mmCIF file with all atom_site columns, C-alpha atoms in Angstrom:
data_model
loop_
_atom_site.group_PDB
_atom_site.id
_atom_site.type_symbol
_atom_site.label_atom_id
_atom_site.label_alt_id
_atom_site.label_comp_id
_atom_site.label_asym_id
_atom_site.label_entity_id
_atom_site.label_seq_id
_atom_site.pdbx_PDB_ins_code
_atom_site.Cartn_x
_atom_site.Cartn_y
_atom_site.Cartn_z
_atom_site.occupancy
_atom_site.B_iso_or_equiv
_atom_site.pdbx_formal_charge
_atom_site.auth_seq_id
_atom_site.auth_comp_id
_atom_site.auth_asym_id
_atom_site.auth_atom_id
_atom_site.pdbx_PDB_model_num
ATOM 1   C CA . UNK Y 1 1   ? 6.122   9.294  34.551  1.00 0.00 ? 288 UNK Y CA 1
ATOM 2   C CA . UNK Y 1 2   ? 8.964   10.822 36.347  1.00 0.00 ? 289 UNK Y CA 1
ATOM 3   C CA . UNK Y 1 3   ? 10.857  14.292 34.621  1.00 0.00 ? 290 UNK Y CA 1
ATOM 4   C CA . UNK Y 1 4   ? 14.186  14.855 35.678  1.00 0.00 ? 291 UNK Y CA 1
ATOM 5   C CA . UNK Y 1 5   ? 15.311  18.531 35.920  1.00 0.00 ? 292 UNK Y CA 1
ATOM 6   C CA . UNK Y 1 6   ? 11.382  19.666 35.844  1.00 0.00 ? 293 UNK Y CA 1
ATOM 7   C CA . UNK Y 1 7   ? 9.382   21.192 38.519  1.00 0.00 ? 294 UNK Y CA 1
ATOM 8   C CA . UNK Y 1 8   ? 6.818   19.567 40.741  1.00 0.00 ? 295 UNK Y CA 1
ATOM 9   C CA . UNK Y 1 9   ? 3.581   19.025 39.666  1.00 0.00 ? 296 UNK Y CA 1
ATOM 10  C CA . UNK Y 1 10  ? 1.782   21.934 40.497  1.00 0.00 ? 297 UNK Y CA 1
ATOM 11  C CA . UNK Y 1 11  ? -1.782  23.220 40.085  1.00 0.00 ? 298 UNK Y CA 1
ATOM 12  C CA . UNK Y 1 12  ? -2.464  22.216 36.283  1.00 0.00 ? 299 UNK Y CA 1
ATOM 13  C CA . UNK Y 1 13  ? 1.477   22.147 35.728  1.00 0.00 ? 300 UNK Y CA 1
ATOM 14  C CA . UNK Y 1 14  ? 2.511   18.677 35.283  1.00 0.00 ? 301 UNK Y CA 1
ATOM 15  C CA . UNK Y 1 15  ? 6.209   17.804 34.021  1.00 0.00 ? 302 UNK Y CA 1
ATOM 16  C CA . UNK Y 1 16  ? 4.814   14.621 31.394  1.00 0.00 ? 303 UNK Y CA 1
ATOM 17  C CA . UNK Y 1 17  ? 3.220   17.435 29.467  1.00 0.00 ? 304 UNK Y CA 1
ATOM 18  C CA . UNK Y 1 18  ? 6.679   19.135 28.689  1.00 0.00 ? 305 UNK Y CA 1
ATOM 19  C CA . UNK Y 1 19  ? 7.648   18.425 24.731  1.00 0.00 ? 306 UNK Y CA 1
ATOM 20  C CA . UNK Y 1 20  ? 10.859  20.010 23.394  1.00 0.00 ? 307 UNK Y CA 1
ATOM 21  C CA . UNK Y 1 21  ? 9.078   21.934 20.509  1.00 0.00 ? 308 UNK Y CA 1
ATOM 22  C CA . UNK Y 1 22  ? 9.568   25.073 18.783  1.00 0.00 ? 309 UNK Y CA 1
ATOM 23  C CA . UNK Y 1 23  ? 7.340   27.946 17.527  1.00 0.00 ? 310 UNK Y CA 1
ATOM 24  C CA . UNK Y 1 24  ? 3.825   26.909 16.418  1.00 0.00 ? 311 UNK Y CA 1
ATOM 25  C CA . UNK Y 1 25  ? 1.414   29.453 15.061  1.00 0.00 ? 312 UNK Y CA 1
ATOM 26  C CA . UNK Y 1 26  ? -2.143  28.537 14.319  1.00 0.00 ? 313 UNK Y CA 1
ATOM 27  C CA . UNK Y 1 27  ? -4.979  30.251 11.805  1.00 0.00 ? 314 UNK Y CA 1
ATOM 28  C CA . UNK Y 1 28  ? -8.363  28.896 11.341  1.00 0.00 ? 315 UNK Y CA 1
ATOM 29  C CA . UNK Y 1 29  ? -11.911 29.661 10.330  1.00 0.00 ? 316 UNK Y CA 1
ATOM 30  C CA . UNK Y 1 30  ? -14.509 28.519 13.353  1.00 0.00 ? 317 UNK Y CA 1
ATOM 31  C CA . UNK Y 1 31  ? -16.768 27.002 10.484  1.00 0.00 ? 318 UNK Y CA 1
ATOM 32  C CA . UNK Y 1 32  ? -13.797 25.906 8.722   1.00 0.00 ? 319 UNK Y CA 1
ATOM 33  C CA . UNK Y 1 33  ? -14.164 28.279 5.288   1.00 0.00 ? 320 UNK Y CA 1
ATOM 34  C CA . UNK Y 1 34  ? -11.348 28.069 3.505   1.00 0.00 ? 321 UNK Y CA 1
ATOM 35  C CA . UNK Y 1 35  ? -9.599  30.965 1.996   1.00 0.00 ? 322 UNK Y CA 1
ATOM 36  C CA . UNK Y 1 36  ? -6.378  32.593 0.518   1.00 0.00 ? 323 UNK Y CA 1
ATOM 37  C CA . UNK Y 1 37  ? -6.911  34.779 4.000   1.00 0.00 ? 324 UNK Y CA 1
ATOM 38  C CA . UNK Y 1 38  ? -5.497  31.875 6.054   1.00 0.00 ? 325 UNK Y CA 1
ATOM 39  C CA . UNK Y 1 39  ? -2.993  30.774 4.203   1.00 0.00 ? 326 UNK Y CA 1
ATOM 40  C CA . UNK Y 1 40  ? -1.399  34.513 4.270   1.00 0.00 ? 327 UNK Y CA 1
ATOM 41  C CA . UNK Y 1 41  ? -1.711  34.708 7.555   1.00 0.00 ? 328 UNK Y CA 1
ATOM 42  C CA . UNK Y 1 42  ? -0.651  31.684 9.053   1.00 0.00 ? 329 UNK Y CA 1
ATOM 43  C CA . UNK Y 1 43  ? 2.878   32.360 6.626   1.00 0.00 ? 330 UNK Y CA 1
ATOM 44  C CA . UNK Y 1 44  ? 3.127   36.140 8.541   1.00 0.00 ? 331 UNK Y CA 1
ATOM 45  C CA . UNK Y 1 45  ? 2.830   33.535 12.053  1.00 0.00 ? 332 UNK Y CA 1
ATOM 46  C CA . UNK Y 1 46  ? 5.363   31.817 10.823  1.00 0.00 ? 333 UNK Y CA 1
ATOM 47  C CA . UNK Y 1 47  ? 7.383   34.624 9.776   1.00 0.00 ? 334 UNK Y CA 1
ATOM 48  C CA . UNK Y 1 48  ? 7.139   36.288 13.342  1.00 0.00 ? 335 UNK Y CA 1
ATOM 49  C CA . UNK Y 1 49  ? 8.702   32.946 14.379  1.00 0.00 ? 336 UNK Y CA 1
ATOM 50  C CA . UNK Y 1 50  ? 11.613  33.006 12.970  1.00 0.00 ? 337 UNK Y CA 1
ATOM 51  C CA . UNK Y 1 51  ? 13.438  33.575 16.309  1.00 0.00 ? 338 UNK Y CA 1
ATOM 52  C CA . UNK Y 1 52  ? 12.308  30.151 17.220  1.00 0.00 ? 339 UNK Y CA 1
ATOM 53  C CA . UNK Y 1 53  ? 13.987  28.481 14.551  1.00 0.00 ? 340 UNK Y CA 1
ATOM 54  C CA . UNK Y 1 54  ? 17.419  27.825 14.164  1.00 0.00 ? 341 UNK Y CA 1
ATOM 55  C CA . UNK Y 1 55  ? 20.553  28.174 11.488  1.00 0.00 ? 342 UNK Y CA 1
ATOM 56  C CA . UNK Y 1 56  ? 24.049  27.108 11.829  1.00 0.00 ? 343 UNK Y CA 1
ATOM 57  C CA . UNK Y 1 57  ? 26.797  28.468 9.948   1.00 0.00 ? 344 UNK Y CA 1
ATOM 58  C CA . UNK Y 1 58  ? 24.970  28.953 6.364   1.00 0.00 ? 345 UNK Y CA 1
ATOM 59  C CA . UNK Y 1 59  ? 22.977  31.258 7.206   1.00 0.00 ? 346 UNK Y CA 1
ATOM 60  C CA . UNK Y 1 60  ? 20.093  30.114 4.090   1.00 0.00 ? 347 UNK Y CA 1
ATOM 61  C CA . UNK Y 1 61  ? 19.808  27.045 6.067   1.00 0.00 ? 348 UNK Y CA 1
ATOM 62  C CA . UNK Y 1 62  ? 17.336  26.833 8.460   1.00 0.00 ? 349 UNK Y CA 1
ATOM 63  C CA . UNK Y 1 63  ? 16.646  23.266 10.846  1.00 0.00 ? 350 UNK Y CA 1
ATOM 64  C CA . UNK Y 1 64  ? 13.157  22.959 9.420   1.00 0.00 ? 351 UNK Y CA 1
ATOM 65  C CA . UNK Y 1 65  ? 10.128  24.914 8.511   1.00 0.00 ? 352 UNK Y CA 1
ATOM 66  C CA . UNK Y 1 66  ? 6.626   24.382 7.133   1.00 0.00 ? 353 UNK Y CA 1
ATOM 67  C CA . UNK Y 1 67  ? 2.995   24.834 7.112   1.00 0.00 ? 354 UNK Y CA 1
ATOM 68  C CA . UNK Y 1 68  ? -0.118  22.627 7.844   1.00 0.00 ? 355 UNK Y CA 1
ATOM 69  C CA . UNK Y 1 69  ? -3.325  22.902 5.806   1.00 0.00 ? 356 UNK Y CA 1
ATOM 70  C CA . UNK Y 1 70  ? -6.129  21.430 4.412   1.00 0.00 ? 357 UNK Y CA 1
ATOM 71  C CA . UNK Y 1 71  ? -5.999  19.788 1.612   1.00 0.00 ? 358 UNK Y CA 1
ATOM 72  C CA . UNK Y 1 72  ? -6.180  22.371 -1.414  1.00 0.00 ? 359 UNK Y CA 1
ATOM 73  C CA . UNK Y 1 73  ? -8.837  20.084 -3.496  1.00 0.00 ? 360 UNK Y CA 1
ATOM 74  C CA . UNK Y 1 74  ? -9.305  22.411 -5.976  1.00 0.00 ? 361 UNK Y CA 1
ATOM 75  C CA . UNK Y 1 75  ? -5.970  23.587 -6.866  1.00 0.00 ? 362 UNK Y CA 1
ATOM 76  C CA . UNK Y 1 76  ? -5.212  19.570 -7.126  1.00 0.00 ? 363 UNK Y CA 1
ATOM 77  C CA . UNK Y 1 77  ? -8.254  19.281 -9.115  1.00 0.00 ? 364 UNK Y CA 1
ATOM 78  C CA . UNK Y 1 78  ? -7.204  21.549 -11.911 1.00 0.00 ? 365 UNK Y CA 1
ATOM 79  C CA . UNK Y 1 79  ? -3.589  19.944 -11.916 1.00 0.00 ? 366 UNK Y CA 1
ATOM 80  C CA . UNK Y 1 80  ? -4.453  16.338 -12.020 1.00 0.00 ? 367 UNK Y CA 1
ATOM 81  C CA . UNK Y 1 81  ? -5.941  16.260 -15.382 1.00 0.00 ? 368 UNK Y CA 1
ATOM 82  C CA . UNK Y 1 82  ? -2.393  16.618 -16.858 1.00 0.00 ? 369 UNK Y CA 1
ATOM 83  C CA . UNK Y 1 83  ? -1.345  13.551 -15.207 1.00 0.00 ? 370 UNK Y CA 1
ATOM 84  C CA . UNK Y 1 84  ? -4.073  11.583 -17.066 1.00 0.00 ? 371 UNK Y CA 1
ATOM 85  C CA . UNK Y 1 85  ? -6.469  11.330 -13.917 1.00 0.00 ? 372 UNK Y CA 1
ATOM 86  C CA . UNK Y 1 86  ? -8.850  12.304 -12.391 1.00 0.00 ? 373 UNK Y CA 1
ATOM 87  C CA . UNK Y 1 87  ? -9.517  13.124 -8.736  1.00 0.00 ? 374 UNK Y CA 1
ATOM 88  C CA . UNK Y 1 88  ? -12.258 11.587 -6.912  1.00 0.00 ? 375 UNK Y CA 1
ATOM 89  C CA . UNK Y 1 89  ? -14.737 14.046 -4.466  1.00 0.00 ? 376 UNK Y CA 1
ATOM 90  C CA . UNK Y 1 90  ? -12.696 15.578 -1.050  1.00 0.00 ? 377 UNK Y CA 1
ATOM 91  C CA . UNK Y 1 91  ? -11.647 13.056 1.608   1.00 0.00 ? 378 UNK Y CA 1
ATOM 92  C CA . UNK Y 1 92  ? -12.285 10.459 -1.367  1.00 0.00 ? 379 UNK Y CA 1
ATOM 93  C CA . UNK Y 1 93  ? -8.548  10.469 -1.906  1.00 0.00 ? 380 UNK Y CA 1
ATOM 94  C CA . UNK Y 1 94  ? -5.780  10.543 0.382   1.00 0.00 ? 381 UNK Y CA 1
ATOM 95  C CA . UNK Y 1 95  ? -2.287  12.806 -0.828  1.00 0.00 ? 382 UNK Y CA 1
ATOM 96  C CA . UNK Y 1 96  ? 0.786   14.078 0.572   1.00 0.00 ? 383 UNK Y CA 1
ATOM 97  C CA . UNK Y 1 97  ? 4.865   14.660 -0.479  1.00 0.00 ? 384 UNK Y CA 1
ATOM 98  C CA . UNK Y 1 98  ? 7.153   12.107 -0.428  1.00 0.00 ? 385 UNK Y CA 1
ATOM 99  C CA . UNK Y 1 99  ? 10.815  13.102 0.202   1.00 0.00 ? 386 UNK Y CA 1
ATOM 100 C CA . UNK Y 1 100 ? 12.813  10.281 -2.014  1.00 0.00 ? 387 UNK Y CA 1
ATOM 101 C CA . UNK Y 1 101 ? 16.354  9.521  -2.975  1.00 0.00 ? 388 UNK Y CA 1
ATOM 102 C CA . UNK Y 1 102 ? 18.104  11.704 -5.719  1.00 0.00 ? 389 UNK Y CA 1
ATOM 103 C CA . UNK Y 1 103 ? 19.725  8.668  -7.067  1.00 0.00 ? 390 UNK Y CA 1
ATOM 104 C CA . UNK Y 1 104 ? 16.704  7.035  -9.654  1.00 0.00 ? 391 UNK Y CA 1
ATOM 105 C CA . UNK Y 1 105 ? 17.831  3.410  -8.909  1.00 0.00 ? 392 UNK Y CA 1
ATOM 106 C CA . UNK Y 1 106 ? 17.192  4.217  -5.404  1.00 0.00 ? 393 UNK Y CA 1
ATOM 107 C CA . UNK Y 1 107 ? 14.348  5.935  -5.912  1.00 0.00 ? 394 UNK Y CA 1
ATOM 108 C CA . UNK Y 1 108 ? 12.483  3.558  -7.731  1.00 0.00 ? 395 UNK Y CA 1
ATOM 109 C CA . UNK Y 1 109 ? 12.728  1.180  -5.284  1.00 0.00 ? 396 UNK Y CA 1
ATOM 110 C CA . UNK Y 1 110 ? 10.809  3.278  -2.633  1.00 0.00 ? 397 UNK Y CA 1
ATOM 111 C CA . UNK Y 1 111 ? 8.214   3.788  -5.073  1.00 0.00 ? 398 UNK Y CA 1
ATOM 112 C CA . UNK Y 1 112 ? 7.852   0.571  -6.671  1.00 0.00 ? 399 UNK Y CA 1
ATOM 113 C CA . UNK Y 1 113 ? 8.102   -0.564 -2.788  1.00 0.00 ? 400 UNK Y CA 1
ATOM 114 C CA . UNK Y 1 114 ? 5.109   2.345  -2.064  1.00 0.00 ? 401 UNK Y CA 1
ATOM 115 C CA . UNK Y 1 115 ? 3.091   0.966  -4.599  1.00 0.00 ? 402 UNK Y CA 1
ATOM 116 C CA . UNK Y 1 116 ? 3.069   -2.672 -3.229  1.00 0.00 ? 403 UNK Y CA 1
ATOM 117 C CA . UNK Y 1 117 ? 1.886   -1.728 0.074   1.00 0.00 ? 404 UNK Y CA 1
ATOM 118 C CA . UNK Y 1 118 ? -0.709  0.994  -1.031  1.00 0.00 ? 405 UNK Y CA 1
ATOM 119 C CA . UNK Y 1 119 ? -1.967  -2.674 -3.021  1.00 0.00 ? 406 UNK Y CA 1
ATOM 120 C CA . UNK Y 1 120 ? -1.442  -4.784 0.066   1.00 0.00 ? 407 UNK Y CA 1
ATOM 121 C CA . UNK Y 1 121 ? -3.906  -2.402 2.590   1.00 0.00 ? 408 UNK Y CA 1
ATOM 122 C CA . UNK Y 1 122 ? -6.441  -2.900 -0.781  1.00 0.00 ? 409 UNK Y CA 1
ATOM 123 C CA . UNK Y 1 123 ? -6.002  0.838  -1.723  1.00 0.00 ? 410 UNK Y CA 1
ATOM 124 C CA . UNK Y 1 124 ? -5.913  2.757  -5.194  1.00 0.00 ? 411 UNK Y CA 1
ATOM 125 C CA . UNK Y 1 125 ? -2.686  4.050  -6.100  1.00 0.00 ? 412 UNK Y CA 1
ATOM 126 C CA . UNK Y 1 126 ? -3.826  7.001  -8.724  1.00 0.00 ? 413 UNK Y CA 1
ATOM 127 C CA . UNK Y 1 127 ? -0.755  8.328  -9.453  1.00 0.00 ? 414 UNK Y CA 1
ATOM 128 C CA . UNK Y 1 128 ? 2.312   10.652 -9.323  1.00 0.00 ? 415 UNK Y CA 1
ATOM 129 C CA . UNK Y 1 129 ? 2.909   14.215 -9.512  1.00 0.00 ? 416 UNK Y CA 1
ATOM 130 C CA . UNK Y 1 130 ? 6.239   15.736 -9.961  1.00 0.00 ? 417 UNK Y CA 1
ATOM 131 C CA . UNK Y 1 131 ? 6.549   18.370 -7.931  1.00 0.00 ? 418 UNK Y CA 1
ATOM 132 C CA . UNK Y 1 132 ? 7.727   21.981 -8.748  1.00 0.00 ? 419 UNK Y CA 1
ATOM 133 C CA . UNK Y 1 133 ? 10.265  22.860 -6.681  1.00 0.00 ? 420 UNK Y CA 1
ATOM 134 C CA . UNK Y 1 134 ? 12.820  26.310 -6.775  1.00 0.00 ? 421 UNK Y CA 1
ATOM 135 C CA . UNK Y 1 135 ? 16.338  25.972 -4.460  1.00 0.00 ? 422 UNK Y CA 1
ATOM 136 C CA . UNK Y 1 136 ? 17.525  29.403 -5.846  1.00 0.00 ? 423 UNK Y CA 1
ATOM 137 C CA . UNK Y 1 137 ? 17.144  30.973 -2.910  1.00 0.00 ? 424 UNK Y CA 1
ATOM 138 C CA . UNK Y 1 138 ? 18.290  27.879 -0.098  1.00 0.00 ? 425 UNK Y CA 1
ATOM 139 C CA . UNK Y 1 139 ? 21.553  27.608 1.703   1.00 0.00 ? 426 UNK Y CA 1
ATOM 140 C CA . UNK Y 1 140 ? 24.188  25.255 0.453   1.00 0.00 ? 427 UNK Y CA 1
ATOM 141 C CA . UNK Y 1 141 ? 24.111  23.021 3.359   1.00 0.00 ? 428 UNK Y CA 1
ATOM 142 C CA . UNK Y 1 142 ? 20.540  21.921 2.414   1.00 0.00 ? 429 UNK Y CA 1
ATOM 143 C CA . UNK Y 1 143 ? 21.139  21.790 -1.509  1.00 0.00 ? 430 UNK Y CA 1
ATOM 144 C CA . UNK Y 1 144 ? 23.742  19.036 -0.458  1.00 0.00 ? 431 UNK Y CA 1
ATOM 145 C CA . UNK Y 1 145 ? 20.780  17.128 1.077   1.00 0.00 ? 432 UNK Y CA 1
ATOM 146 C CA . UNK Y 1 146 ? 17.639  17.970 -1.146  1.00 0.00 ? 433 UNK Y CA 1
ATOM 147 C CA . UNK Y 1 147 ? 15.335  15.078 -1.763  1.00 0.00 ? 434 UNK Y CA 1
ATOM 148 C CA . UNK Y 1 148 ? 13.361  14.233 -5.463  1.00 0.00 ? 435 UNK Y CA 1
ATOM 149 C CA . UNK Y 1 149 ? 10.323  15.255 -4.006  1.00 0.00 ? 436 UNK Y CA 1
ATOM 150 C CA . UNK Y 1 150 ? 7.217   13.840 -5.387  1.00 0.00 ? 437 UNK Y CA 1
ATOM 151 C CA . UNK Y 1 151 ? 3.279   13.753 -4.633  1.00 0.00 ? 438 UNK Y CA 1
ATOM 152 C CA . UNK Y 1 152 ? 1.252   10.460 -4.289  1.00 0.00 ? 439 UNK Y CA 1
ATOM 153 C CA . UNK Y 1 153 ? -2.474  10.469 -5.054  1.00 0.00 ? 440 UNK Y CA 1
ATOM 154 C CA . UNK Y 1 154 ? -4.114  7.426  -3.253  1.00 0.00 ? 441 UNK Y CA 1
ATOM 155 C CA . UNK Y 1 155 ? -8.159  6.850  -3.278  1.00 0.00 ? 442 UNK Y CA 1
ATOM 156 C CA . UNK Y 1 156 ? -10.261 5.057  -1.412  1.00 0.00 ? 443 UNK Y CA 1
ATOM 157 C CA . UNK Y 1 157 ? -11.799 1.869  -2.273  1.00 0.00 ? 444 UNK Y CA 1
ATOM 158 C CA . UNK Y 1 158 ? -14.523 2.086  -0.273  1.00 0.00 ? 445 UNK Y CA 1
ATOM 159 C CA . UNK Y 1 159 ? -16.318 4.390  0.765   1.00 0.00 ? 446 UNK Y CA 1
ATOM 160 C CA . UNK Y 1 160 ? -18.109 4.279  4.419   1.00 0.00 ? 447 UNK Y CA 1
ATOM 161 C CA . UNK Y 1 161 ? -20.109 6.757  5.265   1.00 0.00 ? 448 UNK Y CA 1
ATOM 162 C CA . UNK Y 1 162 ? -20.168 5.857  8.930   1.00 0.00 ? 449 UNK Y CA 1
ATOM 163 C CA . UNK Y 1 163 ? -16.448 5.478  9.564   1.00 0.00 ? 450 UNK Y CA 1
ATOM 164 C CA . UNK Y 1 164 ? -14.753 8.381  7.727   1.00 0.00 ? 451 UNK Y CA 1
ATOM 165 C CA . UNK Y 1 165 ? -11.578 8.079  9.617   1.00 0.00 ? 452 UNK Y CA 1
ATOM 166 C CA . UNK Y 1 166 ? -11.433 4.451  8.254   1.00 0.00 ? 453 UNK Y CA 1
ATOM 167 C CA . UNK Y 1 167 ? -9.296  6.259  5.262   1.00 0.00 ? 454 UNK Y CA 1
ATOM 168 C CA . UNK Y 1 168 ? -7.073  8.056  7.758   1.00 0.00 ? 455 UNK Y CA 1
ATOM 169 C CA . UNK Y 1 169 ? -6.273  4.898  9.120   1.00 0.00 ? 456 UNK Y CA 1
ATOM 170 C CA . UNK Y 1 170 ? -5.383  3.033  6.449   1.00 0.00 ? 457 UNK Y CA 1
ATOM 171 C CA . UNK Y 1 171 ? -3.416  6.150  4.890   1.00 0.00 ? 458 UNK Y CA 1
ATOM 172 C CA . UNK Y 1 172 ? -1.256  6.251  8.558   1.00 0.00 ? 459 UNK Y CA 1
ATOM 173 C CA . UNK Y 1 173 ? -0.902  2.312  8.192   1.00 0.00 ? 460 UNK Y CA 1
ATOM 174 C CA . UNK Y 1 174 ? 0.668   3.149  4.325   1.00 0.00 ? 461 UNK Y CA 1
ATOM 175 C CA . UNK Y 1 175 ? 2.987   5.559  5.672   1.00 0.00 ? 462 UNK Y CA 1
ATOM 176 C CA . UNK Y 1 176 ? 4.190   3.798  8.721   1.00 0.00 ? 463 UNK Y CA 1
ATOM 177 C CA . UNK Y 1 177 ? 4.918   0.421  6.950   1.00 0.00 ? 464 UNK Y CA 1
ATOM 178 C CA . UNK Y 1 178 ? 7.292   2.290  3.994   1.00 0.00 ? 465 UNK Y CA 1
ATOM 179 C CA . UNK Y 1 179 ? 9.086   4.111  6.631   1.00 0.00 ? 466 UNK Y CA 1
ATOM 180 C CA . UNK Y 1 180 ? 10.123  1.143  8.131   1.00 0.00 ? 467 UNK Y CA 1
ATOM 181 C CA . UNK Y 1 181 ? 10.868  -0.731 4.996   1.00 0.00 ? 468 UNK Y CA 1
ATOM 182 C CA . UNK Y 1 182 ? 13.174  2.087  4.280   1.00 0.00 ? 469 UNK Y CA 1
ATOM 183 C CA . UNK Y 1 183 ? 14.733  2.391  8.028   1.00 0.00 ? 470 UNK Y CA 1
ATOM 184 C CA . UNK Y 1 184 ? 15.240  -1.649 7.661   1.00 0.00 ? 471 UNK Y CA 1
ATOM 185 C CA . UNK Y 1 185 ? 16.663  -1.524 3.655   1.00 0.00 ? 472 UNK Y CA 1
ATOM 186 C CA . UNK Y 1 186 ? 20.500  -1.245 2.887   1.00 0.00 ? 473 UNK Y CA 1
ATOM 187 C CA . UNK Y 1 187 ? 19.639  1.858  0.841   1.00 0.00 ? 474 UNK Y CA 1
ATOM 188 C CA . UNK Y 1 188 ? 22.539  4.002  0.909   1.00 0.00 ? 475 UNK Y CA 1
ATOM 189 C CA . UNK Y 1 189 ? 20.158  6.647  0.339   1.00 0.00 ? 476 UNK Y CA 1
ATOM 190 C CA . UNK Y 1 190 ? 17.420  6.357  3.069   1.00 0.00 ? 477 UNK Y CA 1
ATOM 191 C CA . UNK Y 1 191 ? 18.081  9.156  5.155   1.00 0.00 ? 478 UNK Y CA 1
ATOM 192 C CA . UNK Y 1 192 ? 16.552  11.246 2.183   1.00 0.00 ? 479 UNK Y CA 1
ATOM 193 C CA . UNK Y 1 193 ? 12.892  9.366  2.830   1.00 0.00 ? 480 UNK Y CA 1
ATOM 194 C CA . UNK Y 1 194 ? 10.431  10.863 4.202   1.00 0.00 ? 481 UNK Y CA 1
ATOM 195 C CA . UNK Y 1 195 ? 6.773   11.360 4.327   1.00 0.00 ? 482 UNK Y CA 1
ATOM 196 C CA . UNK Y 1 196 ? 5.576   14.685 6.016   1.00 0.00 ? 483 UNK Y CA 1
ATOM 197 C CA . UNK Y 1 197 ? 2.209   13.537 5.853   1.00 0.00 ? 484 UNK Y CA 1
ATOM 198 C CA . UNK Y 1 198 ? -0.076  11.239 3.975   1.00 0.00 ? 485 UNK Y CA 1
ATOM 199 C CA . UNK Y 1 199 ? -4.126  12.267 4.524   1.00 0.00 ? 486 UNK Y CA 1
ATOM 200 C CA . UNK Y 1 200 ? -7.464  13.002 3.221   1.00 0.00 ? 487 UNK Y CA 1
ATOM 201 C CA . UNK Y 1 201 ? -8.113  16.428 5.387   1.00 0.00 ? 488 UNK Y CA 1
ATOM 202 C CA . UNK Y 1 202 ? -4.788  17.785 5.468   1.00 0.00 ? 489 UNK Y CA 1
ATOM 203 C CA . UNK Y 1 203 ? -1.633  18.344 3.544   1.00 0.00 ? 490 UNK Y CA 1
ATOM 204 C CA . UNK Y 1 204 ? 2.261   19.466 5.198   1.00 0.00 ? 491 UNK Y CA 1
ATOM 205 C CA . UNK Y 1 205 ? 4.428   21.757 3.241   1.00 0.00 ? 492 UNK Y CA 1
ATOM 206 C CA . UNK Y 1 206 ? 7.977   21.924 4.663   1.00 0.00 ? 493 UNK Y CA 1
ATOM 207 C CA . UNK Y 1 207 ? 11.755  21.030 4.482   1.00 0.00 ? 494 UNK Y CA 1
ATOM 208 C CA . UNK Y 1 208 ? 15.036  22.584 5.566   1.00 0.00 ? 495 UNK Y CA 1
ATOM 209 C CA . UNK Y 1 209 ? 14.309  25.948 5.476   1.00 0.00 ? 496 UNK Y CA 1
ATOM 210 C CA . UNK Y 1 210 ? 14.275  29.621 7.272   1.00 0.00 ? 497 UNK Y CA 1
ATOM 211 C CA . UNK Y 1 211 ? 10.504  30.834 7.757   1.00 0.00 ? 498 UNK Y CA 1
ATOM 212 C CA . UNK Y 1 212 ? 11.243  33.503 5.129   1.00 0.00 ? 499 UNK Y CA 1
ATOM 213 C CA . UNK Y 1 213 ? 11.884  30.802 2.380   1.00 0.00 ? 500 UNK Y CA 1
ATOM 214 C CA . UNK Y 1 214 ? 8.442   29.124 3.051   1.00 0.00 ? 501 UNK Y CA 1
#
């Protein structure tokens, strides 16, 4: 594929493996241990990114920040039980935010909508968690946007021990079909939808926000 306005391909350079990105800081165990250790760490990352990010005139508002990690089973484990269920075993259940409408009508729809196809791909909706959330400290630009955020627990019907990205699959396959029954709905509303992630293994915390207000 021809890049306009790139160099030649040169040595391993090539121009199709340009991506307009910006600053990316990764943390990991080689054996994969979790810990508290990480997490810290990969937030300092992202701190000493903050020149990579961007703000416009509110200076509290940032064009996007987050932070990828595994799924924190445990943490979920001890907070399901007040939503009247229980979590299956890790990688048994697939989870992740989902950025919905502040109007309720609205709202409802994508998750009565959610629902249907989590049925439809023969999965186990487990429930809903409403999700704490603090805009003290945010600019005012993204308070006029803010989403109802909520978490969806999903399990697996079946478990296959052979095929364990069978789940991940199906979990992409969820996601992908609401977004584009919101893109395609007359919901005056839908810009405010979004799913940063929906998996088994990992889980995306982020939103319109400086590195500092992660």
């Amino acid at each position: 594929m021809k890049r306009h306005g790139y160099p030649q391909p040169t040595g391993l350079y090539h121009p199709s493996n340009e991506r307009d990105n910006c600053g990316v800081g990764f943390m990991a165990h080689l054996k994969g241990v979790p810990s508290r250790q990480i997490v810290t760490g990969a937030l300092e990352i992202l701190v000493n990114l903050t020149h990579r990010g961007a703000c416009g005139c509110d200076p509290l508002s940032g064009d996007g920040a987050g932070i990828l990690l595994q799924v924190p089973h445990d943490f979920l484990k001890n907070h399901s039980t007040e939503l009247g269920f229980d979590l299956p075993e890790r990688e048994e259940y697939g989870t992740g935010l989902v950025f919905l409408p502040p109007d309720a009508a609205q709202r409802k729809v994508c998750q009565d909508q959610f629902e249907r196809i989590i049925q439809e791909e023969d999965q186990v909706l487990l429930g809903w968690r409403e999700v704490p959330t603090d805009n003290s400290h945010i600019g005012k630009t993204a308070k006029a946007v803010e989403p109802h955020i909520l978490q969806v627990f999903i399990q697996q019907r079946e478990l296959s021990a052979t095929d364990r990205m069978a789940f991940e699959r199906k979990l992409y396959v969820i996601r992908k079909r609401m977004e584009n029954f919101v893109r395609s709905s007359e919901l005056d509303q839908s810009s405010y939808f979004c799913v940063p992630s929906l998996s088994s293994r990992s889980f995306v915390y982020k939103g319109q926000l400086l590195a500092d207000q992660v």
